[in-house]
mmCIF file of C-alpha atoms in Angstrom:
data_model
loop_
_atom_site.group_PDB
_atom_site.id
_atom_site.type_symbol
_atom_site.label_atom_id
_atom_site.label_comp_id
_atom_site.label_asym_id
_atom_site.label_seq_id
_atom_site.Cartn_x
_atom_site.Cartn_y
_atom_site.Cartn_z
ATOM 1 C CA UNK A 1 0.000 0.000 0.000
ATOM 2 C CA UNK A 2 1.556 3.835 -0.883
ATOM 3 C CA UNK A 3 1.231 6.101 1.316
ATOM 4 C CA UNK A 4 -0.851 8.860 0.884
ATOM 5 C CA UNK A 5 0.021 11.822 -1.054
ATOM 6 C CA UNK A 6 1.113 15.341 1.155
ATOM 7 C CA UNK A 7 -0.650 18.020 -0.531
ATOM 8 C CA UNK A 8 2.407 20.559 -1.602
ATOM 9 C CA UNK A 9 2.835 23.242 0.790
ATOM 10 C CA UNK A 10 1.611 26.653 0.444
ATOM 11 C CA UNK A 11 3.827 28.846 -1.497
ATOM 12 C CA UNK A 12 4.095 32.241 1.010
ATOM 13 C CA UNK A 13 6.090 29.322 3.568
ATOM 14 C CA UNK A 14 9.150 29.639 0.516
ATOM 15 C CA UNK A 15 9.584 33.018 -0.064
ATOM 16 C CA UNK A 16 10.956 34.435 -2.339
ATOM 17 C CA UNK A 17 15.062 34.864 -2.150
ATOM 18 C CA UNK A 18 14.564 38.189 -4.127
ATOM 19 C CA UNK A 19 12.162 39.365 -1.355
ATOM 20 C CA UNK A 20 8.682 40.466 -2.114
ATOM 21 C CA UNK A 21 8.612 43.676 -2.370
ATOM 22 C CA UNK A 22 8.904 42.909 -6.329
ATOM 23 C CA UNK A 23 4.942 40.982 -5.898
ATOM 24 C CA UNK A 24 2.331 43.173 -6.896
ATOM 25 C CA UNK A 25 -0.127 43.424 -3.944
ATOM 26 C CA UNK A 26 -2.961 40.499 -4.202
ATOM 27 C CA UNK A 27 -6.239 41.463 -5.044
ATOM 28 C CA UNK A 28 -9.703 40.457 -3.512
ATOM 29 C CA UNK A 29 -10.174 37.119 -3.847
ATOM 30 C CA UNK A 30 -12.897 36.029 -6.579
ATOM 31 C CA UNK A 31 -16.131 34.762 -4.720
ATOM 32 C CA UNK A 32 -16.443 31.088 -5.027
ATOM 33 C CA UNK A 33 -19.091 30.468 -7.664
ATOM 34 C CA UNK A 34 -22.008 27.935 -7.000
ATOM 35 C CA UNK A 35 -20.768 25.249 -8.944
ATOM 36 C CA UNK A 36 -17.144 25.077 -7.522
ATOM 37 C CA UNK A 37 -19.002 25.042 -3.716
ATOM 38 C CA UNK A 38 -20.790 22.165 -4.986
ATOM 39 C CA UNK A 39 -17.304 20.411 -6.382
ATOM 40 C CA UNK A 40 -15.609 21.201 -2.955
ATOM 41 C CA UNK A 41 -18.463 19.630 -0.943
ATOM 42 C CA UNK A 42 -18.856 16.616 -3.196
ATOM 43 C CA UNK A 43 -14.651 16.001 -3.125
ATOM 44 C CA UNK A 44 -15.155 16.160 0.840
ATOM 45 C CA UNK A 45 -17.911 13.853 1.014
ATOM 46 C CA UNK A 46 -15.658 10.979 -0.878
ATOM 47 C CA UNK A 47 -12.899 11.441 0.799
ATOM 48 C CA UNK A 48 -14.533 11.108 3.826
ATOM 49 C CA UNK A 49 -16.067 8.006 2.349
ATOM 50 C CA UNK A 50 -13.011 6.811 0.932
ATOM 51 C CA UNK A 51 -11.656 6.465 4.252
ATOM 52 C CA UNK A 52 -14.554 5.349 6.604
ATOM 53 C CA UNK A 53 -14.860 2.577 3.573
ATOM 54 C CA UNK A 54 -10.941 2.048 4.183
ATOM 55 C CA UNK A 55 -11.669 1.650 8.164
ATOM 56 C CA UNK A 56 -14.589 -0.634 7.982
ATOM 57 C CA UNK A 57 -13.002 -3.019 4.857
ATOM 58 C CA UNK A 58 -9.917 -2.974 7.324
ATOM 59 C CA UNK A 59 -12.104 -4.259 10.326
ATOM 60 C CA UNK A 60 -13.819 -6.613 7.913
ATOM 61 C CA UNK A 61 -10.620 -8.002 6.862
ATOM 62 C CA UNK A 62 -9.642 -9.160 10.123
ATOM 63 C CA UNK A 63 -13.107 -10.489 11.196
ATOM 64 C CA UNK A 64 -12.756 -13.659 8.906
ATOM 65 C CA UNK A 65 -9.280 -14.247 9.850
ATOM 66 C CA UNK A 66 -10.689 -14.462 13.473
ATOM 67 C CA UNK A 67 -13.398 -16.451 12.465
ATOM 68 C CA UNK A 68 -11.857 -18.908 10.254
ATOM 69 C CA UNK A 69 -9.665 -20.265 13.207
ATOM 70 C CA UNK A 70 -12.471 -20.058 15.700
ATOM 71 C CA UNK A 71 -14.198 -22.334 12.847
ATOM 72 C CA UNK A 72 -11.280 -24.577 12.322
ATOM 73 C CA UNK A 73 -11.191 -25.274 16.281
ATOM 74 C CA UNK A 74 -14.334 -26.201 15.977
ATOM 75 C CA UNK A 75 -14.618 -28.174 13.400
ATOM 76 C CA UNK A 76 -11.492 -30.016 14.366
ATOM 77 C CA UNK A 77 -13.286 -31.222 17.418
ATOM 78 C CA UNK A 78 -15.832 -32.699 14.947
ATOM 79 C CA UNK A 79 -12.728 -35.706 14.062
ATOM 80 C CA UNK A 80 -10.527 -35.355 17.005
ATOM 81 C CA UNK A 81 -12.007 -38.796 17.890
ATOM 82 C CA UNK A 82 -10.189 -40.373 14.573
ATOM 83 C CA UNK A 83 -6.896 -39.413 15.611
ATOM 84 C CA UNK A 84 -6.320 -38.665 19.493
ATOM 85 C CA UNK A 85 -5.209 -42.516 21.675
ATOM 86 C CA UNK A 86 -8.065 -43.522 22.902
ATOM 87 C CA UNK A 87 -5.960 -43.338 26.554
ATOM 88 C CA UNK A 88 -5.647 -39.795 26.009
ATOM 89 C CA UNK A 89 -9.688 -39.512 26.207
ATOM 90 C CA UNK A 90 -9.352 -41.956 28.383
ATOM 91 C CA UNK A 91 -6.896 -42.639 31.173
ATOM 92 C CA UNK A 92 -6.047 -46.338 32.240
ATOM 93 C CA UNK A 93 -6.501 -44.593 35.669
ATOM 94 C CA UNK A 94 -7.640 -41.358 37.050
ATOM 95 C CA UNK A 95 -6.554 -39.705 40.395
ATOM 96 C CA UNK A 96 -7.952 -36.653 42.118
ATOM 97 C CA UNK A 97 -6.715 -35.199 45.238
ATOM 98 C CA UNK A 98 -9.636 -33.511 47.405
ATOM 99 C CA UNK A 99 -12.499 -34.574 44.490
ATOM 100 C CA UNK A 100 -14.212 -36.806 46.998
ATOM 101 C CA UNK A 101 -16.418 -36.528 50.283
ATOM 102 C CA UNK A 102 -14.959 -34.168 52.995
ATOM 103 C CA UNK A 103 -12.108 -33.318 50.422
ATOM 104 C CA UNK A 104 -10.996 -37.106 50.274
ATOM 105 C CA UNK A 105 -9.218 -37.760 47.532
ATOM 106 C CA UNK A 106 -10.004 -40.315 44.235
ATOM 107 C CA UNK A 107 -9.160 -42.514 42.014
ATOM 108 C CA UNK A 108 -10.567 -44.461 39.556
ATOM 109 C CA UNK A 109 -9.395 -47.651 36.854
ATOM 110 C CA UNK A 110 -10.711 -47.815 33.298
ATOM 111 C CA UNK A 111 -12.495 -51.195 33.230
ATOM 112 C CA UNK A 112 -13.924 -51.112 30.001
ATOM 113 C CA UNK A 113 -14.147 -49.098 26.801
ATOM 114 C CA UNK A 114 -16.761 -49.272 24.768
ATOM 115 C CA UNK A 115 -17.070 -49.444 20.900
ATOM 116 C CA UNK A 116 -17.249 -46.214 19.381
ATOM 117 C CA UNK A 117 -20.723 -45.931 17.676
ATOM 118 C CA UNK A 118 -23.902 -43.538 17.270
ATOM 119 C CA UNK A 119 -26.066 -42.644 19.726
ATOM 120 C CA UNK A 120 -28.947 -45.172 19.445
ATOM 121 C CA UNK A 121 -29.993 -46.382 23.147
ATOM 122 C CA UNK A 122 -27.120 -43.887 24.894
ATOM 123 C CA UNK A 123 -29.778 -42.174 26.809
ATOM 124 C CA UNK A 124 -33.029 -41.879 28.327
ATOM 125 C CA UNK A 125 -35.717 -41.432 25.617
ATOM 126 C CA UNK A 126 -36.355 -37.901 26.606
ATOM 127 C CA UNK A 127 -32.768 -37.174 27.081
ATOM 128 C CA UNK A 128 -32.073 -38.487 23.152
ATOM 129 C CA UNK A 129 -35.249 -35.897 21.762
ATOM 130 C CA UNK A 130 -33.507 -32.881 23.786
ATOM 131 C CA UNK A 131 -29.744 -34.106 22.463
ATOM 132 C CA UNK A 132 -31.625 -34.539 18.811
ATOM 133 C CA UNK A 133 -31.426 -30.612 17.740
ATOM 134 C CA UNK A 134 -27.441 -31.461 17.409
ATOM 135 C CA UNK A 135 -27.190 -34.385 15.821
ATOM 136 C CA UNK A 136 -24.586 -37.432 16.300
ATOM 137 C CA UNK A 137 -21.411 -37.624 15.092
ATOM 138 C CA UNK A 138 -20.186 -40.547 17.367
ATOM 139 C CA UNK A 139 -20.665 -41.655 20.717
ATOM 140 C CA UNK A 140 -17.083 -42.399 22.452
ATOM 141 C CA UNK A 141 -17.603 -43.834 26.228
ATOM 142 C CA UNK A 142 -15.710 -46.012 29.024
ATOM 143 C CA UNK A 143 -16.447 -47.079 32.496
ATOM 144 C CA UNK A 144 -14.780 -46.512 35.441
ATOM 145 C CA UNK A 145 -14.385 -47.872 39.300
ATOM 146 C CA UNK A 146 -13.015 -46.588 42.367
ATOM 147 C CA UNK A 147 -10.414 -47.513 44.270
ATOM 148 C CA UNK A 148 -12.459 -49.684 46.229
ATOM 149 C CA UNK A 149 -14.619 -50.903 43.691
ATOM 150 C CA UNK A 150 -17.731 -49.979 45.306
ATOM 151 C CA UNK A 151 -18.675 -46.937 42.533
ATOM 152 C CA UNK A 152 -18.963 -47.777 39.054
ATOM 153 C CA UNK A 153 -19.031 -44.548 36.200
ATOM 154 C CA UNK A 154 -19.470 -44.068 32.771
ATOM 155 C CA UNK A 155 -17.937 -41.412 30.949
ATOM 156 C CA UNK A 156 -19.288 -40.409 27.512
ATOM 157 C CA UNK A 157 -18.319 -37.725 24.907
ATOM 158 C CA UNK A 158 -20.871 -37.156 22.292
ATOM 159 C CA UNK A 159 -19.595 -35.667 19.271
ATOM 160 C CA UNK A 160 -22.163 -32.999 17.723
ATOM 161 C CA UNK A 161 -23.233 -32.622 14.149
ATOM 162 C CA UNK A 162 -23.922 -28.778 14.772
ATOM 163 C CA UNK A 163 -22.177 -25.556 14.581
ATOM 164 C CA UNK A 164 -21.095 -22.488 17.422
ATOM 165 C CA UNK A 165 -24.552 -21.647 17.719
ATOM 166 C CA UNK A 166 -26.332 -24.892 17.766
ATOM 167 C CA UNK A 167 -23.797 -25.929 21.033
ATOM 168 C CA UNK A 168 -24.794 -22.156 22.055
ATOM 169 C CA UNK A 169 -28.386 -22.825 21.776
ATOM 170 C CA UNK A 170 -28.595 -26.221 23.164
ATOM 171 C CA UNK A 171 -26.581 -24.698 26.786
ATOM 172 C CA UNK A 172 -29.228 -22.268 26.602
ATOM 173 C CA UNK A 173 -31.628 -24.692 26.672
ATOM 174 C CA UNK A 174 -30.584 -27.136 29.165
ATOM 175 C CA UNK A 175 -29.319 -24.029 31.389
ATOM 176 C CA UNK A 176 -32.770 -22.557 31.338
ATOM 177 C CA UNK A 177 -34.849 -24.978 31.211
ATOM 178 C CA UNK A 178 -32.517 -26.948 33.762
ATOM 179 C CA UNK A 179 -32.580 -30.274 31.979
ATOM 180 C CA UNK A 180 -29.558 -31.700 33.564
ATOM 181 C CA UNK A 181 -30.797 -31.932 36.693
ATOM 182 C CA UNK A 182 -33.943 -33.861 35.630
ATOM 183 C CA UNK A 183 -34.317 -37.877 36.532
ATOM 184 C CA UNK A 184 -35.758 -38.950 33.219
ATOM 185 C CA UNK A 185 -32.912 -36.779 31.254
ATOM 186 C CA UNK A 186 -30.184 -39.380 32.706
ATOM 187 C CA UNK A 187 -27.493 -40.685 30.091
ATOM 188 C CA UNK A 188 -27.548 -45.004 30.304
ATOM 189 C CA UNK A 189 -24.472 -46.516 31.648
ATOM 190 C CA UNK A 190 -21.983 -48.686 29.655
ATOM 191 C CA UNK A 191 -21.262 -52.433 31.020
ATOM 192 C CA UNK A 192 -18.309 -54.223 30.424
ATOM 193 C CA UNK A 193 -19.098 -57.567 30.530
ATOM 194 C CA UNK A 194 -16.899 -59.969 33.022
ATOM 195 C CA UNK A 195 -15.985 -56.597 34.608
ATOM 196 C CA UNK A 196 -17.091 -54.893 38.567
ATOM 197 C CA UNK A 197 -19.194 -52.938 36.044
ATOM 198 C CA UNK A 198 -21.221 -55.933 34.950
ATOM 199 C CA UNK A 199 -24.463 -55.113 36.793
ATOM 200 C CA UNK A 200 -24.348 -51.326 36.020
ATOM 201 C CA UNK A 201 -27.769 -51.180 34.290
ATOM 202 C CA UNK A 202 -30.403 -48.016 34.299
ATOM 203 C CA UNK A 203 -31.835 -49.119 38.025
ATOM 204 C CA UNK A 204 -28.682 -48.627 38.987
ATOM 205 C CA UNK A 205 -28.442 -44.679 38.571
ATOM 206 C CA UNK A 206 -27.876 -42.510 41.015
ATOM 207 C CA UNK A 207 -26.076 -39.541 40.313
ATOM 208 C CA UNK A 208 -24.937 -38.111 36.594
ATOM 209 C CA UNK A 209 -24.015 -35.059 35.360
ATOM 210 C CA UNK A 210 -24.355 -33.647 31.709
ATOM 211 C CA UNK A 211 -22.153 -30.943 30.481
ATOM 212 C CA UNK A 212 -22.472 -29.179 27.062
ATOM 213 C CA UNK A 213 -20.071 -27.296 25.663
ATOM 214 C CA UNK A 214 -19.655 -24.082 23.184
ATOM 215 C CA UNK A 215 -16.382 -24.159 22.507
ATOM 216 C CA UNK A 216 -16.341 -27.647 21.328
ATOM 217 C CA UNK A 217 -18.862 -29.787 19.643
ATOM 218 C CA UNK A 218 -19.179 -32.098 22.490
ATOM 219 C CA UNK A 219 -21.316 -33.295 25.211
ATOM 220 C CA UNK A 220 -19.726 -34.414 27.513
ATOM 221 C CA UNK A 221 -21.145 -36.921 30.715
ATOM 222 C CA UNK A 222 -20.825 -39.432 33.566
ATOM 223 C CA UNK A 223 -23.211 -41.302 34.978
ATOM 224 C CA UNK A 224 -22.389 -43.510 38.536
ATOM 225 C CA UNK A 225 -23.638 -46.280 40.021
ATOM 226 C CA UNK A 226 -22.969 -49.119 42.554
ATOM 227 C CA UNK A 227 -21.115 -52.324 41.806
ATOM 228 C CA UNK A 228 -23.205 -54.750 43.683
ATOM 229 C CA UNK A 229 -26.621 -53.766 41.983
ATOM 230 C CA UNK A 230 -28.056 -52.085 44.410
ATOM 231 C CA UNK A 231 -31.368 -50.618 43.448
ATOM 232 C CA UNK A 232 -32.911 -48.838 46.839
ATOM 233 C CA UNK A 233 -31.342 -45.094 46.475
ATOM 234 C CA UNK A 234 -32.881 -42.090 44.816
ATOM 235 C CA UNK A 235 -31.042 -40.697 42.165
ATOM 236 C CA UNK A 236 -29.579 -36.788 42.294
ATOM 237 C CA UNK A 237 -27.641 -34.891 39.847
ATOM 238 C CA UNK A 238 -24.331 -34.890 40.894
ATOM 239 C CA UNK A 239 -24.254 -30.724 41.059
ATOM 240 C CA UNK A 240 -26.893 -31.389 44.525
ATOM 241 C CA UNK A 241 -25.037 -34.447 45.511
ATOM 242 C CA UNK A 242 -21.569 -32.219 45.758
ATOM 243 C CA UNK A 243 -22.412 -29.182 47.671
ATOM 244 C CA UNK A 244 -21.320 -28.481 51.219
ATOM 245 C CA UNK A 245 -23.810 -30.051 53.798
ATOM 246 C CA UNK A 246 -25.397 -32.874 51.625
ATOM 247 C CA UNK A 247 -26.453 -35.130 53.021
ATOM 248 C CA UNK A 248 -28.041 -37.484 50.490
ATOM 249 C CA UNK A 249 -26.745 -41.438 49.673
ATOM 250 C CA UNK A 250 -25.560 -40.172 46.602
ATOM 251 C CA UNK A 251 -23.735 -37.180 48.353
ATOM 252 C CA UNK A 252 -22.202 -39.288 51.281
ATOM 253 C CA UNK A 253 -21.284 -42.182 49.339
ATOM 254 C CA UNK A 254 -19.930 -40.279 46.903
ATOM 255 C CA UNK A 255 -21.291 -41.030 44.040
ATOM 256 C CA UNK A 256 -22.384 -37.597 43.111
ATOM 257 C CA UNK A 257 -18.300 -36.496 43.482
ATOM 258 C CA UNK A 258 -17.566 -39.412 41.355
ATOM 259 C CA UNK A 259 -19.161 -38.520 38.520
ATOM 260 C CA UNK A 260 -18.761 -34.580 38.604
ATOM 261 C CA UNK A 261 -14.905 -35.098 38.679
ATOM 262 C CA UNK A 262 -14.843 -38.028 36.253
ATOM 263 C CA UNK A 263 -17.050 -35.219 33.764
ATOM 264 C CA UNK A 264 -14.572 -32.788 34.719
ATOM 265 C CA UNK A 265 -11.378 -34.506 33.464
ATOM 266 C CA UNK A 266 -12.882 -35.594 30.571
ATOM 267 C CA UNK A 267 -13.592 -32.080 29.374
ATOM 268 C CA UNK A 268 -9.989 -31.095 30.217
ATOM 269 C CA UNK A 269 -9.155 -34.121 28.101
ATOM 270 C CA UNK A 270 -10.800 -33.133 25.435
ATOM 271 C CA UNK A 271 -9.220 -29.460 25.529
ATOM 272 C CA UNK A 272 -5.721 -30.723 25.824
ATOM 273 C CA UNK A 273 -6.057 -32.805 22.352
ATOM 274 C CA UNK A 274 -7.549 -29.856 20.972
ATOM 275 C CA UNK A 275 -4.942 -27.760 21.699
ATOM 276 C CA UNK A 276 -2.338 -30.237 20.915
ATOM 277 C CA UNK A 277 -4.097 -30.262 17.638
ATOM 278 C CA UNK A 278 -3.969 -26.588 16.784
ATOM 279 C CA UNK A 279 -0.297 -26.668 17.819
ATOM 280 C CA UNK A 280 0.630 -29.040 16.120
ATOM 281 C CA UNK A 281 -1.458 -27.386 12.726
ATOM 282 C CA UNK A 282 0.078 -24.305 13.070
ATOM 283 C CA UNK A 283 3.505 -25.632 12.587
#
């Protein structure tokens, strides 16, 4: 780009070396006729123009560019699953110091991983019209126990077939309308068979927690139960089951900690590989 033109100076800033006295004395002025007030004002409108249209095609310019990589995080998330070790997603174990009861601290063993797959018979039925709005990619999950193999939790990342503002849209949705926290909105558990996990079926619910995000398109979720089948306990979202003062079967057992920190990790998971990702695509 050239820089713009400097208009020349003004001659009485150079005098004249021969001094002016030489310079007949300047006359009135000439009154500016109609027609050359109506050039001046038109030359002052488009330049003024020019560069307000110079300012905004600037801004414009550097909109896409932000855009473009917002879209290319995005939509990198959409087939992070093809690439990333499924023990990245996925720890062989999990600890987490002051994630339980009282500030206890965790840990968990991957017993099983489940094929990855669509999203037929993942959830509750009501839970699967509310997820419907943004589509399935794929359905990634695994199942987890505690140390003392008395918890059992699934953790599942549901990859979205929507854009920024379908993720956007759906929070809204489930924020307002406060659909994580309902009992017939609960995400099914995955079994391994021969595993502690065998008898995790949908009786044995009783605390989950549902997370959607809008910087990713991804749902992510855990859902706990108890190894020995146990069917007697209420369920309760795992946000109730955590605060200070429950004191709720899911809450003192732990349960409800179990599967908020399990959900937790797995989100931070899933932003490390994304971030590994655009690293490594911007080299």
């Amino acid at each position: 780009m050239h820089p713009p033109r400097t208009a020349p100076l003004p001659a009485s800033l150079f005098p004249d070396p021969r001094g002016t006295a030489t310079e007949p004395a300047a006359g009135p002025a000439p009154a500016r006729g109609p027609v050359r007030t109506v050039a001046a004002a038109v030359c002052l409108a488009l330049g003024v123009g020019l560069i307000g249209g110079a300012v905004a095609a600037g801004r414009q310019a550097e909109a896409p560019g932000r855009q473009s990589a917002a879209e290319r995080d995005f939509a990198q998330g959409r087939t992070l699953w093809r690439t990333v070790p499924v023990d990245e997603l996925f720890p062989r174990s999990v600890r987490a110091p002051g994630a339980g009861p009282g500030g206890a601290d965790r840990r968990w063993t991957r017993v099983g991983v489940a094929p990855d797959g669509d999203c037929a018979g993942a959830f509750d039925p009501p839970l699967a019209r509310a997820l419907a709005p943004a589509g399935c990619t794929r359905l990634l999950r695994a199942t987890y126990t505690d140390a003392t193999s008395t918890t059992v939790t699934t953790v599942g990342l549901l990859v979205t077939d929507t854009d920024g503002a379908g993720m956007r849209a759906l929070r809204t949705r489930f924020t307002t309308e406060r659909l994580a926290e309902r009992t017939d909105l609960m995400p099914r558990p995955y079994a391994p068979p021969g595993t502690v996990a065998e008898r995790f079926g949908d009786a044995q619910r009783v605390s989950w927690r549902i997370g959607v995000l809008t910087d990713a398109p991804a749902v992510v979720y855990a859902v706990t139960g108890f190894a020995d089948g146990r069917t007697d306990m209420p369920p309760q979202p795992a946000a109730q089951a955590v605060t200070r003062g429950a004191t709720t079967a899911p809450a003192q057992s732990g349960a409800g900690h179990d599967a908020s920190a399990l959900a937790d990790r797995m989100e931070a998971a899933l932003r490390r590989a994304l971030r590994a990702g655009t690293q490594e695509e911007s080299r």
